PDB file of C-alpha atoms in Angstrom:
ATOM      1  CA  MET A1012    -101.057 -14.851  -9.334  1.00 87.00           C
ATOM      2  CA  THR A1013    -104.440 -13.411  -8.442  1.00 89.00           C
ATOM      3  CA  GLU A1014    -105.887  -9.893  -8.264  1.00 90.00           C
ATOM      4  CA  ASN A1015    -104.899  -9.872  -4.582  1.00 92.00           C
ATOM      5  CA  ASN A1016    -101.233  -9.920  -5.672  1.00 93.00           C
ATOM      6  CA  ILE A1017    -101.590  -6.623  -7.593  1.00 94.00           C
ATOM      7  CA  VAL A1018    -101.260  -3.627  -5.293  1.00 95.00           C
ATOM      8  CA  ARG A1019    -100.818   0.111  -5.737  1.00 95.00           C
ATOM      9  CA  GLY A1020     -97.529   1.239  -4.226  1.00 93.00           C
ATOM     10  CA  ILE A1021     -96.667   4.470  -2.467  1.00 94.00           C
ATOM     11  CA  ASP A1022     -95.397   5.664  -5.857  1.00 94.00           C
ATOM     12  CA  ASN A1023     -98.987   5.224  -7.145  1.00 95.00           C
ATOM     13  CA  ASN A1024     -97.804   2.525  -9.619  1.00 93.00           C
ATOM     14  CA  LEU A1025     -99.040  -1.061  -9.723  1.00 94.00           C
ATOM     15  CA  TRP A1026     -96.842  -3.749  -8.188  1.00 93.00           C
ATOM     16  CA  ILE A1027     -96.998  -7.540  -7.969  1.00 91.00           C
ATOM     17  CA  ASN A1028     -96.661  -8.462  -4.316  1.00 92.00           C
ATOM     18  CA  THR A1029     -95.879 -12.136  -3.741  1.00 88.00           C
ATOM     19  CA  ASN A1030     -93.598 -14.531  -1.878  1.00 87.00           C
ATOM     20  CA  ARG A1031     -90.868 -16.726  -3.395  1.00 78.00           C
ATOM     21  CA  GLU A1032     -91.884 -20.375  -3.264  1.00 77.00           C
ATOM     22  CA  LYS A1033     -88.563 -21.798  -2.060  1.00 75.00           C
ATOM     23  CA  THR A1034     -87.710 -19.173   0.567  1.00 78.00           C
ATOM     24  CA  ASP A1035     -91.105 -17.575   1.318  1.00 83.00           C
ATOM     25  CA  GLU A1036     -89.267 -14.239   0.980  1.00 80.00           C
ATOM     26  CA  SER A1037     -91.480 -11.276   0.075  1.00 84.00           C
ATOM     27  CA  VAL A1038     -90.950  -9.909  -3.449  1.00 82.00           C
ATOM     28  CA  LYS A1039     -92.420  -6.790  -5.022  1.00 85.00           C
ATOM     29  CA  VAL A1040     -92.198  -6.442  -8.810  1.00 83.00           C
ATOM     30  CA  PRO A1041     -93.298  -3.372 -10.771  1.00 87.00           C
ATOM     31  CA  VAL A1042     -96.079  -4.067 -13.277  1.00 91.00           C
ATOM     32  CA  LEU A1043     -94.717  -2.730 -16.566  1.00 88.00           C
ATOM     33  CA  PRO A1044     -97.166  -1.374 -19.173  1.00 91.00           C
ATOM     34  CA  LYS A1045     -96.817  -4.412 -21.480  1.00 91.00           C
ATOM     35  CA  ALA A1046     -97.445  -6.777 -18.563  1.00 90.00           C
ATOM     36  CA  LEU A1047    -100.552  -4.803 -17.636  1.00 93.00           C
ATOM     37  CA  ASP A1048    -101.760  -5.080 -21.255  1.00 94.00           C
ATOM     38  CA  ILE A1049    -101.357  -8.863 -21.075  1.00 92.00           C
ATOM     39  CA  ILE A1050    -103.207  -9.073 -17.745  1.00 91.00           C
ATOM     40  CA  LYS A1051    -106.055  -6.982 -19.185  1.00 90.00           C
ATOM     41  CA  LYS A1052    -106.155  -9.144 -22.331  1.00 90.00           C
ATOM     42  CA  TYR A1053    -106.849 -12.276 -20.285  1.00 87.00           C
ATOM     43  CA  SER A1054    -109.085 -10.631 -17.671  1.00 86.00           C
ATOM     44  CA  GLN A1055    -112.266 -11.977 -19.317  1.00 84.00           C
ATOM     45  CA  ASP A1056    -110.982 -15.527 -19.903  1.00 84.00           C
ATOM     46  CA  LYS A1057    -113.582 -18.038 -18.688  1.00 82.00           C
ATOM     47  CA  ILE A1058    -111.048 -20.618 -17.475  1.00 80.00           C
ATOM     48  CA  LEU A1059    -109.089 -18.013 -15.524  1.00 83.00           C
ATOM     49  CA  SER A1060    -112.227 -16.562 -13.976  1.00 81.00           C
ATOM     50  CA  LYS A1061    -113.000 -20.021 -12.524  1.00 84.00           C
ATOM     51  CA  THR A1062    -109.520 -20.423 -11.028  1.00 85.00           C
ATOM     52  CA  GLY A1063    -109.088 -16.836  -9.856  1.00 86.00           C
ATOM     53  CA  ASN A1064    -105.677 -16.640 -11.551  1.00 89.00           C
ATOM     54  CA  LEU A1065    -104.759 -13.658 -13.727  1.00 90.00           C
ATOM     55  CA  LEU A1066    -102.688 -15.726 -16.183  1.00 87.00           C
ATOM     56  CA  LEU A1067    -102.548 -19.289 -17.426  1.00 83.00           C
ATOM     57  CA  MET A1068     -99.822 -21.317 -15.746  1.00 82.00           C
ATOM     58  CA  SER A1069     -97.505 -23.738 -17.545  1.00 84.00           C
ATOM     59  CA  SER A1070     -94.957 -26.150 -16.108  1.00 88.00           C
ATOM     60  CA  ASN A1071     -91.248 -25.555 -16.724  1.00 85.00           C
ATOM     61  CA  GLN A1072     -91.296 -28.562 -19.064  1.00 91.00           C
ATOM     62  CA  LYS A1073     -94.093 -27.039 -21.146  1.00 92.00           C
ATOM     63  CA  VAL A1074     -92.392 -23.635 -21.219  1.00 88.00           C
ATOM     64  CA  ASN A1075     -89.172 -25.339 -22.383  1.00 90.00           C
ATOM     65  CA  SER A1076     -91.155 -27.072 -25.136  1.00 92.00           C
ATOM     66  CA  TYR A1077     -92.643 -23.745 -26.261  1.00 90.00           C
ATOM     67  CA  LEU A1078     -89.203 -22.080 -26.202  1.00 88.00           C
ATOM     68  CA  LYS A1079     -87.834 -24.883 -28.382  1.00 90.00           C
ATOM     69  CA  GLU A1080     -90.620 -24.289 -30.941  1.00 92.00           C
ATOM     70  CA  ILE A1081     -90.083 -20.525 -30.896  1.00 90.00           C
ATOM     71  CA  ALA A1082     -86.310 -20.926 -31.330  1.00 89.00           C
ATOM     72  CA  LYS A1083     -86.827 -23.232 -34.304  1.00 92.00           C
ATOM     73  CA  ASP A1084     -89.309 -20.835 -35.940  1.00 94.00           C
ATOM     74  CA  CYS A1085     -86.897 -17.929 -35.417  1.00 93.00           C
ATOM     75  CA  GLY A1086     -83.816 -19.768 -36.651  1.00 93.00           C
ATOM     76  CA  ILE A1087     -82.158 -19.727 -33.234  1.00 88.00           C
ATOM     77  CA  TYR A1088     -79.804 -22.656 -32.824  1.00 87.00           C
ATOM     78  CA  LYS A1089     -79.325 -22.432 -29.093  1.00 83.00           C
ATOM     79  CA  ASN A1090     -80.930 -24.840 -26.654  1.00 84.00           C
ATOM     80  CA  LEU A1091     -83.332 -22.386 -25.011  1.00 81.00           C
ATOM     81  CA  LYS A1092     -84.630 -23.303 -21.577  1.00 82.00           C
ATOM     82  CA  PHE A1093     -86.587 -21.449 -18.912  1.00 79.00           C
ATOM     83  CA  HIS A1094     -83.315 -20.581 -17.155  1.00 74.00           C
ATOM     84  CA  VAL A1095     -82.084 -18.776 -20.293  1.00 75.00           C
ATOM     85  CA  ALA A1096     -85.377 -16.879 -20.508  1.00 73.00           C
ATOM     86  CA  ARG A1097     -85.021 -15.884 -16.860  1.00 72.00           C
ATOM     87  CA  HIS A1098     -81.489 -14.620 -17.484  1.00 73.00           C
ATOM     88  CA  THR A1099     -82.637 -12.693 -20.570  1.00 75.00           C
ATOM     89  CA  PHE A1100     -85.447 -11.116 -18.566  1.00 75.00           C
ATOM     90  CA  ALA A1101     -82.997 -10.097 -15.862  1.00 71.00           C
ATOM     91  CA  THR A1102     -80.411  -8.640 -18.223  1.00 72.00           C
ATOM     92  CA  THR A1103     -82.701  -6.878 -20.688  1.00 76.00           C
ATOM     93  CA  VAL A1104     -86.164  -6.085 -19.361  1.00 75.00           C
ATOM     94  CA  MET A1105     -85.094  -5.179 -15.857  1.00 73.00           C
ATOM     95  CA  LEU A1106     -81.979  -3.258 -16.886  1.00 72.00           C
ATOM     96  CA  SER A1107     -83.809  -1.260 -19.546  1.00 77.00           C
ATOM     97  CA  ASN A1108     -86.528  -0.331 -17.049  1.00 76.00           C
ATOM     98  CA  GLY A1109     -84.111   0.864 -14.378  1.00 76.00           C
ATOM     99  CA  VAL A1110     -84.755  -1.922 -11.867  1.00 73.00           C
ATOM    100  CA  PRO A1111     -81.864  -1.835  -9.362  1.00 72.00           C
ATOM    101  CA  ASN A1112     -79.497  -4.837  -9.417  1.00 69.00           C
ATOM    102  CA  ARG A1113     -80.392  -5.797  -5.846  1.00 69.00           C
ATOM    103  CA  ASN A1114     -84.073  -6.027  -6.798  1.00 69.00           C
ATOM    104  CA  SER A1115     -83.304  -7.872 -10.038  1.00 70.00           C
ATOM    105  CA  PHE A1116     -81.486 -10.632  -8.189  1.00 69.00           C
ATOM    106  CA  LYS A1117     -84.286 -10.914  -5.669  1.00 69.00           C
ATOM    107  CA  ILE A1118     -86.990 -11.006  -8.368  1.00 69.00           C
ATOM    108  CA  ILE A1119     -85.353 -13.809 -10.348  1.00 70.00           C
ATOM    109  CA  GLY A1120     -84.508 -15.674  -7.162  1.00 67.00           C
ATOM    110  CA  THR A1121     -80.754 -15.919  -7.434  1.00 64.00           C
ATOM    111  CA  TYR A1122     -77.924 -15.050  -5.146  1.00 59.00           C
ATOM    112  CA  LYS A1123     -75.180 -16.250  -7.535  1.00 62.00           C
ATOM    113  CA  ILE A1124     -74.140 -12.875  -8.854  1.00 60.00           C
ATOM    114  CA  ASN A1125     -71.406 -14.424 -11.031  1.00 62.00           C
ATOM    115  CA  ASN A1126     -74.132 -16.062 -13.173  1.00 59.00           C
ATOM    116  CA  TYR A1127     -75.395 -12.613 -14.194  1.00 55.00           C
ATOM    117  CA  PRO A1128     -72.374 -10.468 -15.113  1.00 58.00           C
ATOM    118  CA  ASP A1129     -74.558  -8.108 -17.181  1.00 55.00           C
ATOM    119  CA  LEU A1130     -76.388  -7.066 -14.027  1.00 50.00           C
ATOM    120  CA  CYS A1131     -73.102  -6.250 -12.338  1.00 51.00           C
ATOM    121  CA  THR A1132     -72.299  -3.558 -14.914  1.00 49.00           C
ATOM    122  CA  GLY A1133     -75.577  -1.651 -14.986  1.00 46.00           C
ATOM    123  CA  GLY A1134     -79.171  -1.632 -13.898  1.00 42.00           C
ATOM    124  CA  GLY A1135     -79.439   1.523 -11.902  1.00 39.00           C
ATOM    125  CA  GLU A1136     -76.816   0.935  -9.256  1.00 39.00           C
TER     126      GLU A1136
END
C-alpha cells in the first residue's frame, strides 16, 4: 500500500482504495484512527521511504510465526493463523465500527457467509 492508495472520500474521511489481488475487484476500506496512527508512526521509516510502501509487508508464513509467538506469550492455546486473525478482524473491528456486513465480506475477500456467522447477526445491516 502506498500513499496513492489513501484517498479522501465524499464523507471527508480517509479511505484505502485498492484492488483485491485474486479478483482485481475494487475495495474501499475506511482508515480508522488507530490505523492512521500506525501509518504516521512509520511515515519516516528509511526502508519504507525507499520502497514507497506505507507499511512493512510480511508473508503469511511470517505472520503465522508471529501469531504463534504472541499466542504463547499471552497463554493462548489455540493454533492461531492469519485466517483466524482475518476472521477476528471481521467480527470485532468491523462490527464495532459499524462497517456494513456487505462491505465486511468484500474487505476480507470472502463470499462464504456461513464461515462468518457473527457478521450475519450484526454489523450495521
